[in-house]
Coordinates of N, CA and C in Angstrom, one line a residue:
G179 N 20.0 6.9 19.2 CA 21.8 6.5 20.0 C 22.2 5.4 20.8
K180 N 22.7 5.5 20.4 CA 23.7 3.9 21.6 C 23.0 4.1 23.2
D181 N 22.9 3.3 23.8 CA 22.9 3.6 25.3 C 24.4 3.1 25.8
P182 N 25.4 4.8 26.3 CA 26.1 4.2 27.0 C 26.4 3.4 28.3
N183 N 26.9 1.9 27.7 CA 27.3 1.6 28.9 C 28.4 0.9 29.8
P184 N 28.8 2.3 30.5 CA 30.2 2.2 31.3 C 30.0 0.8 31.9
I185 N 29.5 0.3 32.9 CA 29.6 -0.9 33.7 C 29.9 -2.0 32.7
G186 N 29.6 -2.5 31.0 CA 30.0 -3.8 30.4 C 31.5 -3.5 30.2
Q187 N 31.5 -1.7 29.9 CA 33.3 -1.4 29.6 C 34.2 -1.7 30.9
T188 N 33.7 -1.5 32.0 CA 34.9 -1.9 33.1 C 35.7 -3.2 32.9
E189 N 35.2 -4.2 32.1 CA 35.9 -5.9 32.0 C 37.6 -5.2 30.7
G190 N 38.0 -5.6 31.2 CA 39.3 -5.7 30.4 C 39.9 -4.5 30.6
S191 N 39.0 -3.3 31.2 CA 39.8 -2.5 31.0 C 41.5 -1.7 31.5
K192 N 42.2 -2.6 32.2 CA 43.5 -2.5 32.8 C 44.0 -1.8 31.4
W193 N 44.0 -3.1 30.5 CA 44.6 -3.5 29.7 C 44.4 -2.2 28.8
Q194 N 43.3 -1.6 28.8 CA 43.2 -1.0 27.4 C 43.5 0.8 27.6
K195 N 44.4 1.0 26.7 CA 45.2 2.3 26.9 C 44.7 3.4 26.2
P196 N 44.5 4.4 27.0 CA 43.5 5.4 26.1 C 44.6 6.0 24.6
R197 N 43.6 6.9 23.8 CA 44.7 7.1 23.0 C 45.8 7.3 23.1
L198 N 46.6 6.2 21.9 CA 48.7 6.3 22.0 C 49.1 7.5 21.4
S199 N 49.7 8.4 22.2 CA 50.2 9.3 22.1 C 51.7 9.2 20.4
R200 N 52.1 10.2 20.2 CA 52.8 10.2 18.5 C 53.9 9.3 19.3
K201 N 54.5 9.7 20.7 CA 55.9 8.8 20.9 C 55.3 7.6 21.0
S202 N 54.2 7.1 21.5 CA 54.4 5.0 21.7 C 53.6 4.9 20.1
L203 N 52.9 5.8 19.6 CA 52.9 5.2 18.2 C 54.6 4.7 17.2
M204 N 55.3 5.6 17.4 CA 56.8 5.5 17.1 C 57.3 4.7 17.6
K205 N 57.1 3.5 18.5 CA 57.9 2.4 19.1 C 58.0 1.2 17.8
C206 N 56.8 1.6 17.1 CA 56.1 0.3 15.9 C 56.8 0.6 15.0
C207 N 57.6 -0.3 14.5 CA 58.9 -0.9 13.4 C 57.9 0.1 11.9
L208 N 56.9 -0.2 12.0 CA 56.1 -0.2 10.4 C 55.9 1.3 10.7
V209 N 55.6 1.7 12.0 CA 54.6 3.4 11.4 C 56.3 4.1 11.5
K210 N 57.6 3.7 11.9 CA 58.8 4.4 12.2 C 59.1 4.6 10.5
W211 N 59.1 3.0 9.8 CA 59.2 3.4 8.6 C 58.3 4.0 8.0
I212 N 57.3 4.5 8.1 CA 56.8 5.2 7.0 C 56.3 7.1 7.1
I213 N 56.6 7.1 9.1 CA 56.6 8.5 9.2 C 57.7 8.6 8.6
A214 N 59.2 8.3 9.1 CA 60.3 8.4 8.4 C 60.5 9.0 6.6
S215 N 59.6 8.3 6.2 CA 59.4 8.9 4.5 C 58.9 10.0 4.8
T216 N 57.6 10.0 5.3 CA 57.3 11.8 4.9 C 57.8 12.5 5.5
T217 N 59.3 12.6 6.5 CA 59.7 13.5 6.5 C 60.6 13.6 5.8
Q218 N 61.3 12.6 5.5 CA 62.0 12.8 3.8 C 61.5 13.6 2.9
Q219 N 60.8 13.3 2.9 CA 59.6 13.8 1.6 C 59.8 16.0 2.1
G220 N 59.9 15.9 3.2 CA 59.3 16.9 3.6 C 57.9 17.8 2.8
P221 N 57.0 18.9 3.6 CA 56.0 18.9 3.9 C 55.2 19.0 2.5
G222 N 56.1 19.1 1.5 CA 55.3 18.6 0.2 C 53.5 19.1 0.3
K223 N 52.7 18.0 0.0 CA 51.1 18.0 -0.6 C 50.0 18.0 0.7
D224 N 49.6 19.2 0.1 CA 48.6 19.8 1.8 C 47.2 18.7 2.2
S225 N 46.7 18.4 2.9 CA 45.9 17.8 3.3 C 45.2 16.9 2.4
S226 N 44.2 18.0 2.0 CA 43.1 17.9 0.8 C 43.7 17.0 -0.4
D227 N 45.3 17.0 -1.0 CA 45.4 15.8 -2.2 C 45.7 14.6 -1.4
S228 N 46.2 14.4 -0.1 CA 46.0 13.0 0.5 C 44.0 12.7 0.1
D229 N 43.7 13.3 0.4 CA 42.0 13.3 0.7 C 41.8 12.8 -0.5
L230 N 42.2 13.3 -1.4 CA 41.7 13.1 -3.0 C 42.7 11.8 -3.4
E231 N 43.8 11.5 -3.0 CA 44.2 10.2 -3.3 C 44.1 9.2 -2.7
L232 N 43.1 9.3 -1.3 CA 42.4 8.1 -0.4 C 41.2 7.6 -1.2
S233 N 40.4 8.5 -1.8 CA 39.0 7.8 -2.4 C 39.0 7.2 -3.5
M234 N 40.2 7.6 -4.1 CA 41.2 7.1 -5.4 C 41.5 5.4 -5.2
V235 N 42.2 5.3 -3.8 CA 42.7 4.2 -3.4 C 41.6 3.5 -3.5
R236 N 40.8 4.0 -2.7 CA 39.5 3.1 -2.4 C 38.6 3.0 -3.1
H237 N 38.4 4.1 -4.3 CA 37.5 3.2 -5.2 C 36.6 3.7 -5.5
Q238 N 36.5 5.3 -3.9 CA 34.8 5.3 -4.2 C 35.5 6.9 -3.0
P239 N 34.3 7.7 -3.2 CA 34.7 9.0 -2.7 C 34.5 9.0 -1.0
E240 N 34.3 8.4 -0.3 CA 33.5 8.4 1.0 C 35.3 7.1 1.4
G241 N 36.3 6.8 0.9 CA 37.2 6.0 1.7 C 37.7 6.8 2.5
L242 N 38.3 8.0 2.9 CA 38.6 8.1 4.1 C 37.7 7.9 5.4
E243 N 36.6 8.5 5.0 CA 35.6 8.6 6.0 C 35.1 6.8 6.6
Q244 N 35.2 6.0 5.9 CA 35.3 4.6 5.6 C 36.2 4.2 6.2
L245 N 37.6 5.0 6.1 CA 38.6 3.7 6.7 C 38.7 4.4 8.4
Q246 N 38.6 5.9 8.4 CA 38.2 6.2 9.9 C 37.6 5.3 10.9
A247 N 36.2 4.9 10.4 CA 35.1 4.4 11.1 C 35.6 3.1 11.1
Q248 N 36.3 2.1 10.2 CA 36.8 0.8 10.9 C 38.0 0.9 11.8
T249 N 39.0 1.7 11.6 CA 40.5 1.9 12.5 C 39.5 2.6 13.7
Q250 N 41.1 2.6 14.3 CA 41.1 3.7 15.7 C 41.9 4.9 15.3
F251 N 42.2 4.8 14.3 CA 43.4 6.3 14.0 C 42.2 7.7 13.2
T252 N 43.1 8.9 13.7 CA 42.3 9.8 13.3 C 42.6 10.2 11.7
R253 N 41.9 11.2 11.4 CA 41.5 11.4 9.9 C 42.9 11.7 9.9
K254 N 43.7 12.7 10.5 CA 44.9 13.3 10.4 C 46.4 12.5 10.2
E255 N 45.5 11.0 11.0 CA 47.0 10.4 10.9 C 47.2 9.3 10.0
L256 N 45.1 9.2 9.2 CA 45.5 8.2 8.3 C 46.4 8.7 6.8
Q257 N 46.0 10.2 7.1 CA 47.0 11.1 5.6 C 48.3 10.6 5.8
S258 N 48.9 11.3 7.4 CA 50.4 11.0 6.8 C 50.8 9.4 7.4
L259 N 49.6 8.3 7.6 CA 50.0 6.9 7.4 C 50.1 7.2 5.7
Y260 N 49.0 7.3 5.1 CA 48.7 6.9 3.3 C 50.1 7.7 2.9
R261 N 50.5 9.0 3.3 CA 51.5 9.3 2.7 C 53.2 8.6 2.6
G262 N 53.1 8.5 3.4 CA 54.3 7.6 3.6 C 54.4 6.4 3.2
F263 N 53.2 5.6 3.2 CA 52.8 4.5 2.7 C 53.1 4.8 1.2
K264 N 52.3 5.5 0.3 CA 52.1 6.0 -1.1 C 54.0 6.5 -1.1
N265 N 54.6 7.0 -0.4 CA 55.8 7.1 -1.0 C 56.9 5.9 -1.0
E266 N 56.8 5.0 0.4 CA 57.4 4.4 -0.1 C 57.1 3.0 -1.0
C267 N 55.5 3.0 -0.9 CA 55.5 2.1 -2.1 C 54.9 2.8 -3.5
P268 N 55.0 3.4 -4.3 CA 54.3 4.2 -5.3 C 52.9 2.7 -6.3
S269 N 53.3 1.6 -6.0 CA 52.3 1.0 -6.6 C 51.1 0.9 -5.7
G270 N 51.1 1.1 -4.6 CA 50.3 1.1 -3.7 C 50.1 0.0 -2.9
L271 N 51.1 -1.1 -2.3 CA 51.2 -2.2 -2.3 C 52.8 -2.6 -1.5
V272 N 52.9 -3.3 -0.7 CA 53.6 -3.6 -0.1 C 54.1 -5.0 -0.6
D273 N 55.2 -5.8 -0.5 CA 55.0 -7.2 -0.6 C 56.4 -7.5 0.6
E274 N 56.2 -9.0 0.3 CA 57.3 -9.5 2.0 C 58.5 -9.1 1.9
E275 N 59.7 -8.9 0.6 CA 60.5 -8.1 0.8 C 60.9 -7.2 1.7
T276 N 59.6 -5.9 1.6 CA 60.0 -4.8 2.2 C 59.7 -5.0 3.7
F277 N 59.0 -6.0 3.6 CA 58.8 -6.2 5.3 C 60.3 -6.5 5.8
K278 N 60.9 -7.2 4.8 CA 62.1 -7.8 5.1 C 63.1 -7.1 5.5
T279 N 63.1 -6.0 4.6 CA 64.0 -5.0 4.0 C 63.9 -3.8 5.5
I280 N 62.2 -3.8 6.3 CA 62.0 -2.6 7.3 C 62.6 -2.9 8.2
Y281 N 62.0 -5.0 8.5 CA 63.0 -5.3 10.0 C 64.6 -5.7 10.0
S282 N 65.1 -5.7 8.8 CA 66.4 -5.8 9.2 C 67.1 -4.8 9.5
Q283 N 66.3 -3.6 9.0 CA 67.0 -2.1 9.1 C 66.6 -1.7 10.5
F284 N 65.8 -2.5 11.6 CA 65.4 -1.9 12.5 C 65.9 -2.9 13.6
F285 N 66.7 -4.4 13.5 CA 66.8 -5.3 14.0 C 68.4 -5.7 13.3
P286 N 68.8 -4.9 13.2 CA 70.8 -5.3 12.1 C 71.1 -6.5 13.0
Q287 N 71.3 -6.9 14.7 CA 71.9 -7.6 15.1 C 71.5 -9.0 15.0
G288 N 70.3 -9.1 14.6 CA 70.2 -10.3 14.5 C 69.6 -11.0 13.1
D289 N 68.8 -12.1 12.9 CA 68.2 -12.0 11.5 C 66.3 -11.9 11.4
A290 N 66.2 -11.1 10.5 CA 64.3 -10.7 10.6 C 64.2 -11.4 9.9
T291 N 64.6 -12.2 8.8 CA 63.8 -12.7 7.5 C 62.5 -13.9 7.8
T292 N 63.0 -14.7 8.8 CA 61.9 -15.1 9.0 C 60.5 -14.3 10.2
Y293 N 61.0 -14.0 10.8 CA 59.8 -13.1 11.3 C 59.3 -12.5 10.5
A294 N 60.0 -11.3 9.5 CA 59.2 -10.3 8.6 C 57.9 -11.3 7.9
H295 N 58.6 -12.6 7.5 CA 57.7 -13.6 6.7 C 56.4 -13.8 7.3
F296 N 56.7 -14.4 8.2 CA 55.5 -15.1 9.4 C 54.9 -13.4 9.2
L297 N 55.0 -12.2 9.9 CA 54.4 -11.1 10.0 C 53.6 -10.4 8.4
F298 N 54.6 -10.8 7.9 CA 53.6 -10.3 6.3 C 52.5 -11.1 5.9
N299 N 52.1 -12.6 6.0 CA 51.8 -13.9 5.8 C 49.9 -13.1 7.3
A300 N 50.2 -12.6 8.5 CA 49.3 -11.7 8.9 C 49.0 -11.0 8.8
F301 N 49.6 -9.7 8.0 CA 48.8 -9.0 7.3 C 48.2 -9.1 6.6
D302 N 48.5 -10.4 5.1 CA 48.2 -10.4 3.6 C 46.6 -11.4 3.9
M303 N 45.9 -11.2 4.4 CA 44.5 -11.5 4.7 C 44.2 -12.8 3.4
D304 N 44.5 -12.0 2.5 CA 43.7 -12.8 1.3 C 44.6 -13.5 0.7
R305 N 45.7 -13.1 1.5 CA 47.6 -14.3 0.8 C 47.5 -14.6 -0.7
N306 N 47.8 -13.1 -0.7 CA 47.8 -12.6 -2.3 C 48.9 -12.2 -2.4
G307 N 49.8 -12.0 -1.3 CA 51.3 -11.8 -1.7 C 51.6 -10.4 -1.7
S308 N 50.6 -9.7 -1.4 CA 50.8 -8.5 -1.3 C 49.7 -7.4 -0.4
I309 N 49.6 -6.6 0.2 CA 49.3 -6.0 1.4 C 48.7 -4.6 0.8
R310 N 47.3 -5.0 0.8 CA 47.1 -3.2 0.4 C 47.2 -1.8 1.6
F311 N 46.8 -0.7 1.5 CA 46.6 0.2 2.5 C 46.1 -0.4 3.7
E312 N 44.9 -0.3 3.0 CA 43.8 -0.6 3.8 C 43.6 -2.2 4.4
D313 N 44.3 -3.2 4.1 CA 44.9 -3.9 5.1 C 46.1 -3.4 6.7
F314 N 47.0 -2.8 5.8 CA 48.3 -2.2 6.5 C 47.5 -1.8 7.5
V315 N 46.6 -0.8 7.4 CA 45.9 0.3 8.7 C 45.2 -0.5 9.3
L316 N 44.2 -1.7 9.1 CA 43.4 -2.3 10.1 C 44.2 -3.5 10.4
G317 N 45.6 -4.0 10.5 CA 46.3 -4.6 10.9 C 47.5 -3.4 12.0
L318 N 47.3 -2.5 11.5 CA 48.1 -1.5 12.6 C 47.2 -0.7 13.7
S319 N 45.9 -0.8 13.3 CA 44.6 -0.6 14.1 C 44.7 -1.0 15.6
V320 N 44.3 -2.4 14.9 CA 44.4 -3.3 16.4 C 45.5 -3.7 17.0
L321 N 46.8 -3.9 16.1 CA 47.5 -4.0 17.4 C 48.5 -3.0 18.2
L322 N 47.7 -1.5 17.2 CA 48.4 -0.5 18.1 C 47.2 -0.2 19.4
R323 N 46.1 -0.1 18.7 CA 44.6 0.1 19.8 C 43.6 -0.5 19.9
G324 N 43.9 -2.0 19.3 CA 42.8 -2.7 20.2 C 42.6 -3.1 21.1
S325 N 41.5 -3.8 21.5 CA 40.9 -4.1 22.8 C 42.2 -5.2 22.5
V326 N 42.1 -5.7 24.5 CA 43.2 -7.1 24.5 C 42.4 -8.4 23.5
T327 N 41.3 -8.2 23.2 CA 41.4 -9.9 22.6 C 41.1 -9.1 21.6
E328 N 40.9 -8.4 21.0 CA 41.1 -8.0 19.1 C 42.9 -8.5 18.8
K329 N 43.4 -8.0 19.8 CA 45.1 -7.7 19.7 C 45.4 -9.1 20.0
L330 N 44.7 -10.5 20.8 CA 45.0 -11.6 20.9 C 44.9 -12.3 19.7
R331 N 43.3 -11.7 19.4 CA 42.8 -12.8 17.8 C 43.9 -12.4 16.5
W332 N 44.8 -11.3 16.9 CA 45.7 -10.8 15.8 C 46.5 -12.1 16.1
A333 N 47.1 -11.5 17.5 CA 48.4 -12.7 17.7 C 47.7 -14.0 17.1
F334 N 47.1 -14.5 17.2 CA 46.7 -16.1 17.5 C 46.8 -16.2 15.6
N335 N 45.9 -15.3 14.9 CA 45.9 -15.3 13.3 C 47.4 -15.7 13.3
L336 N 48.7 -14.9 13.9 CA 50.0 -14.6 13.7 C 50.5 -16.1 13.8
Y337 N 50.0 -17.1 15.3 CA 51.0 -18.1 15.6 C 50.3 -19.2 14.5
D338 N 49.0 -18.6 14.3 CA 48.4 -19.9 12.9 C 48.8 -19.6 11.9
I339 N 50.3 -20.7 11.7 CA 50.8 -20.2 10.1 C 50.4 -20.8 9.1
N340 N 49.3 -22.0 9.2 CA 49.1 -22.5 7.9 C 47.3 -22.0 7.9
K341 N 47.1 -21.4 8.8 CA 45.7 -20.5 9.0 C 45.1 -21.9 8.9
D342 N 44.8 -22.9 10.0 CA 43.9 -23.7 9.8 C 42.5 -24.0 11.0
G343 N 42.7 -22.3 12.0 CA 42.1 -22.4 12.9 C 42.6 -23.0 13.9
Y344 N 44.0 -23.5 13.9 CA 44.2 -24.6 15.3 C 45.9 -24.0 15.5
I345 N 46.7 -23.8 16.8 CA 48.0 -23.3 16.9 C 48.5 -24.7 17.1
T346 N 49.5 -25.2 16.4 CA 50.1 -27.0 17.1 C 51.7 -26.0 17.7
K347 N 52.1 -26.9 18.4 CA 53.7 -26.4 19.0 C 54.4 -26.3 18.4
E348 N 54.5 -26.6 17.1 CA 55.5 -26.3 15.9 C 55.4 -25.2 15.1
E349 N 54.2 -25.0 15.5 CA 53.8 -23.3 14.9 C 54.6 -21.8 15.8
M350 N 53.9 -22.3 17.1 CA 54.4 -21.3 18.5 C 56.0 -21.3 18.1
L351 N 56.9 -22.9 17.9 CA 58.2 -22.4 18.1 C 58.5 -21.9 17.2
A352 N 58.1 -22.2 16.0 CA 58.5 -21.3 14.7 C 58.6 -19.6 14.9
I353 N 57.5 -19.4 15.5 CA 57.8 -17.6 15.6 C 58.1 -17.7 16.8
M354 N 58.4 -18.1 17.7 CA 58.9 -17.8 18.8 C 60.8 -17.3 18.6
T355 N 60.3 -19.0 17.5 CA 62.3 -18.8 17.7 C 62.5 -17.8 16.4
S356 N 61.5 -17.2 15.1 CA 61.8 -16.5 14.9 C 62.2 -14.9 15.2
I357 N 61.6 -15.1 16.4 CA 61.6 -13.6 17.1 C 63.0 -13.8 17.9
Y358 N 63.5 -14.8 18.5 CA 64.9 -15.0 18.9 C 66.1 -14.3 17.8
D359 N 65.9 -14.9 16.8 CA 66.5 -14.9 15.7 C 66.9 -13.0 15.8
M360 N 66.0 -12.9 15.2 CA 65.5 -11.1 15.3 C 65.8 -10.6 16.0
M361 N 66.2 -11.0 17.4 CA 66.2 -10.0 18.4 C 67.9 -10.2 18.8
G362 N 68.8 -11.6 17.8 CA 69.7 -11.6 18.7 C 70.3 -11.7 19.5
R363 N 71.7 -11.1 19.8 CA 72.0 -11.5 21.1 C 71.3 -11.0 22.3
C364 N 70.7 -9.7 22.3 CA 70.1 -9.1 23.0 C 68.6 -9.2 23.2
T365 N 68.6 -10.3 23.1 CA 67.0 -11.0 23.4 C 66.3 -10.3 24.4
L366 N 65.2 -9.7 24.3 CA 64.8 -9.4 25.5 C 64.5 -9.8 26.5
P367 N 64.6 -9.0 28.3 CA 65.8 -9.7 29.7 C 64.6 -10.7 29.8
S368 N 63.5 -10.9 29.6 CA 62.0 -12.1 30.4 C 62.2 -12.7 29.7
V369 N 63.0 -13.3 28.4 CA 62.9 -14.3 27.6 C 64.0 -15.1 27.5
R370 N 65.4 -14.0 28.2 CA 66.6 -14.3 27.8 C 67.3 -16.2 28.3
D371 N 66.4 -16.1 29.6 CA 66.8 -17.4 30.5 C 66.2 -18.6 29.5
D372 N 65.3 -18.2 28.8 CA 64.9 -19.8 28.6 C 65.6 -19.9 26.4
S373 N 65.6 -20.8 26.3 CA 65.5 -21.6 24.9 C 64.1 -21.1 24.6
P374 N 63.6 -21.1 23.0 CA 62.3 -20.5 22.5 C 61.6 -22.0 23.0
F375 N 62.3 -23.0 22.7 CA 62.1 -24.5 23.0 C 61.3 -24.3 24.5
E376 N 62.0 -24.2 25.3 CA 61.8 -24.4 26.4 C 60.3 -23.3 27.0
H377 N 60.3 -22.3 26.6 CA 60.0 -20.8 26.1 C 58.1 -21.7 25.8
V378 N 57.9 -22.2 24.6 CA 56.9 -22.8 24.0 C 56.5 -23.9 24.5
E379 N 57.3 -24.7 25.1 CA 56.6 -25.7 26.4 C 55.6 -25.5 27.0
K380 N 56.4 -24.3 27.8 CA 55.4 -23.4 29.2 C 54.3 -23.3 28.2
F381 N 54.4 -22.9 27.5 CA 53.3 -21.7 27.2 C 51.9 -22.9 26.8
F382 N 52.3 -23.7 26.1 CA 51.5 -24.9 24.7 C 51.1 -25.0 25.8
Q383 N 51.6 -26.1 27.2 CA 51.1 -26.5 28.2 C 49.8 -26.0 28.6
K384 N 50.1 -25.2 29.1 CA 48.9 -24.0 29.3 C 48.0 -23.7 29.0
M385 N 47.7 -23.9 27.4 CA 46.8 -23.2 26.6 C 46.3 -24.4 26.1
D386 N 47.0 -25.6 26.0 CA 46.7 -26.7 25.5 C 45.1 -27.3 26.7
R387 N 44.4 -26.9 26.9 CA 43.5 -27.4 27.9 C 43.3 -28.6 27.7
N388 N 42.5 -29.4 26.8 CA 42.2 -30.6 26.7 C 42.8 -31.4 26.1
R389 N 44.2 -31.1 26.3 CA 45.3 -32.0 25.8 C 45.2 -32.6 24.3
D390 N 45.0 -31.6 23.3 CA 44.6 -32.8 22.7 C 45.4 -32.4 21.3
G391 N 46.7 -31.7 21.7 CA 48.0 -31.5 20.9 C 47.5 -30.2 20.3
V392 N 46.4 -29.5 19.9 CA 46.7 -28.1 19.1 C 45.7 -27.1 20.1
V393 N 46.1 -25.8 19.9 CA 45.6 -24.4 21.0 C 44.2 -24.3 19.6
T394 N 43.4 -24.2 20.1 CA 42.2 -22.8 19.7 C 42.1 -21.8 19.7
I395 N 41.0 -20.9 19.1 CA 41.5 -19.3 20.0 C 40.8 -19.7 20.8
D396 N 39.6 -19.6 21.2 CA 39.2 -19.6 23.2 C 40.2 -19.9 23.4
E397 N 41.2 -21.7 23.6 CA 41.8 -21.4 24.5 C 43.1 -20.7 24.3
F398 N 42.8 -20.2 23.7 CA 44.5 -19.1 23.1 C 44.2 -17.6 24.1
I399 N 43.0 -17.5 24.0 CA 42.7 -15.9 23.9 C 42.3 -16.0 25.9
E400 N 41.3 -17.4 26.1 CA 41.2 -17.3 27.8 C 42.4 -17.4 28.1
T401 N 43.4 -18.4 28.0 CA 44.6 -19.0 28.4 C 45.8 -17.5 29.0
C402 N 45.2 -16.7 28.0 CA 46.2 -15.5 27.6 C 45.8 -14.1 29.3
Q403 N 44.5 -14.2 28.9 CA 43.4 -13.3 29.5 C 44.0 -13.3 31.0
K404 N 43.7 -15.0 31.4 CA 43.9 -15.1 32.7 C 45.8 -15.4 33.3
D405 N 46.2 -15.0 32.5 CA 47.6 -15.9 33.3 C 48.7 -14.9 32.4
E406 N 49.2 -14.0 34.1 CA 49.7 -12.6 33.5 C 50.9 -12.7 33.1
S407 N 51.6 -13.9 32.8 CA 53.4 -13.9 32.9 C 53.1 -14.2 31.2
I408 N 51.8 -14.9 30.2 CA 51.7 -14.6 29.5 C 51.4 -13.5 28.7
M409 N 50.5 -12.4 29.1 CA 50.1 -11.9 29.0 C 51.5 -10.7 28.8
A410 N 52.0 -10.7 29.7 CA 53.4 -10.0 29.8 C 54.1 -10.2 28.3
S411 N 54.2 -11.3 28.4 CA 54.7 -11.4 26.9 C 54.5 -11.3 25.9
M412 N 53.0 -11.4 25.8 CA 52.4 -10.2 25.1 C 52.5 -8.7 24.6
Q413 N 52.8 -8.2 25.6 CA 52.8 -6.6 25.9 C 54.5 -6.9 25.0
L414 N 55.2 -7.6 25.2 CA 56.2 -7.8 24.9 C 56.8 -7.4 23.1
F415 N 55.7 -8.7 23.3 CA 55.8 -9.0 21.4 C 55.0 -7.8 21.0
E416 N 54.6 -6.9 21.7 CA 54.3 -5.4 21.0 C 55.3 -4.9 20.2
N417 N 56.3 -5.0 20.8 CA 57.6 -4.5 20.9 C 58.3 -4.7 19.3
V418 N 57.9 -5.8 18.8 CA 58.6 -6.2 17.8 C 57.5 -6.2 16.2
I419 N 56.7 -5.1 16.7 CA 55.6 -5.1 15.7 C 56.6 -4.1 14.4

């Protein structure tokens, strides 16, 4: 078996929370959207139906086990996520319009269109314009229960709009502006004083270590982990997933 190595796990552990409670899970807009769907539906199907459907969706009988191994979700959580997902998206696929609808419901005070577009692209790994349940759950698992490094890798992927492996100042500004637009006038207290432009100037200067005008994934992860103010912003950023 694996050698349990508690010493090696201490690094970064202050950011790693234990299993999230249902309450913390419910802070996530995408989870709220799905859970609301299952509760409207009523008790309905039992869990063996979900097992069967999940197997069919994965095109193999061990579908649920495989997802359980790849994510930080329990079997029960995967079942309820899948029920809601199937209820909202009978085709088994989510498109960008759905994301826009979800975020405009949760952020009625602003314009969530652009942010929903960027977020959708971050989930849509194979860039084919739709997200399968597997991609959806793998992304959620990282965002809600991943290690700090995993979350930062995911955030890098979000900021790297054209997916060329680098973040430019323009890309960072586009994402920041889309978050400000979505939050409307009640922007998070810690960013209220700065415009998105000032915010990005500050961040980018810290991240672009070698001053070549782009930020690599290593620069991004290293700077975020060393800089408490950036890390705090990242934690706040989790409130808009």
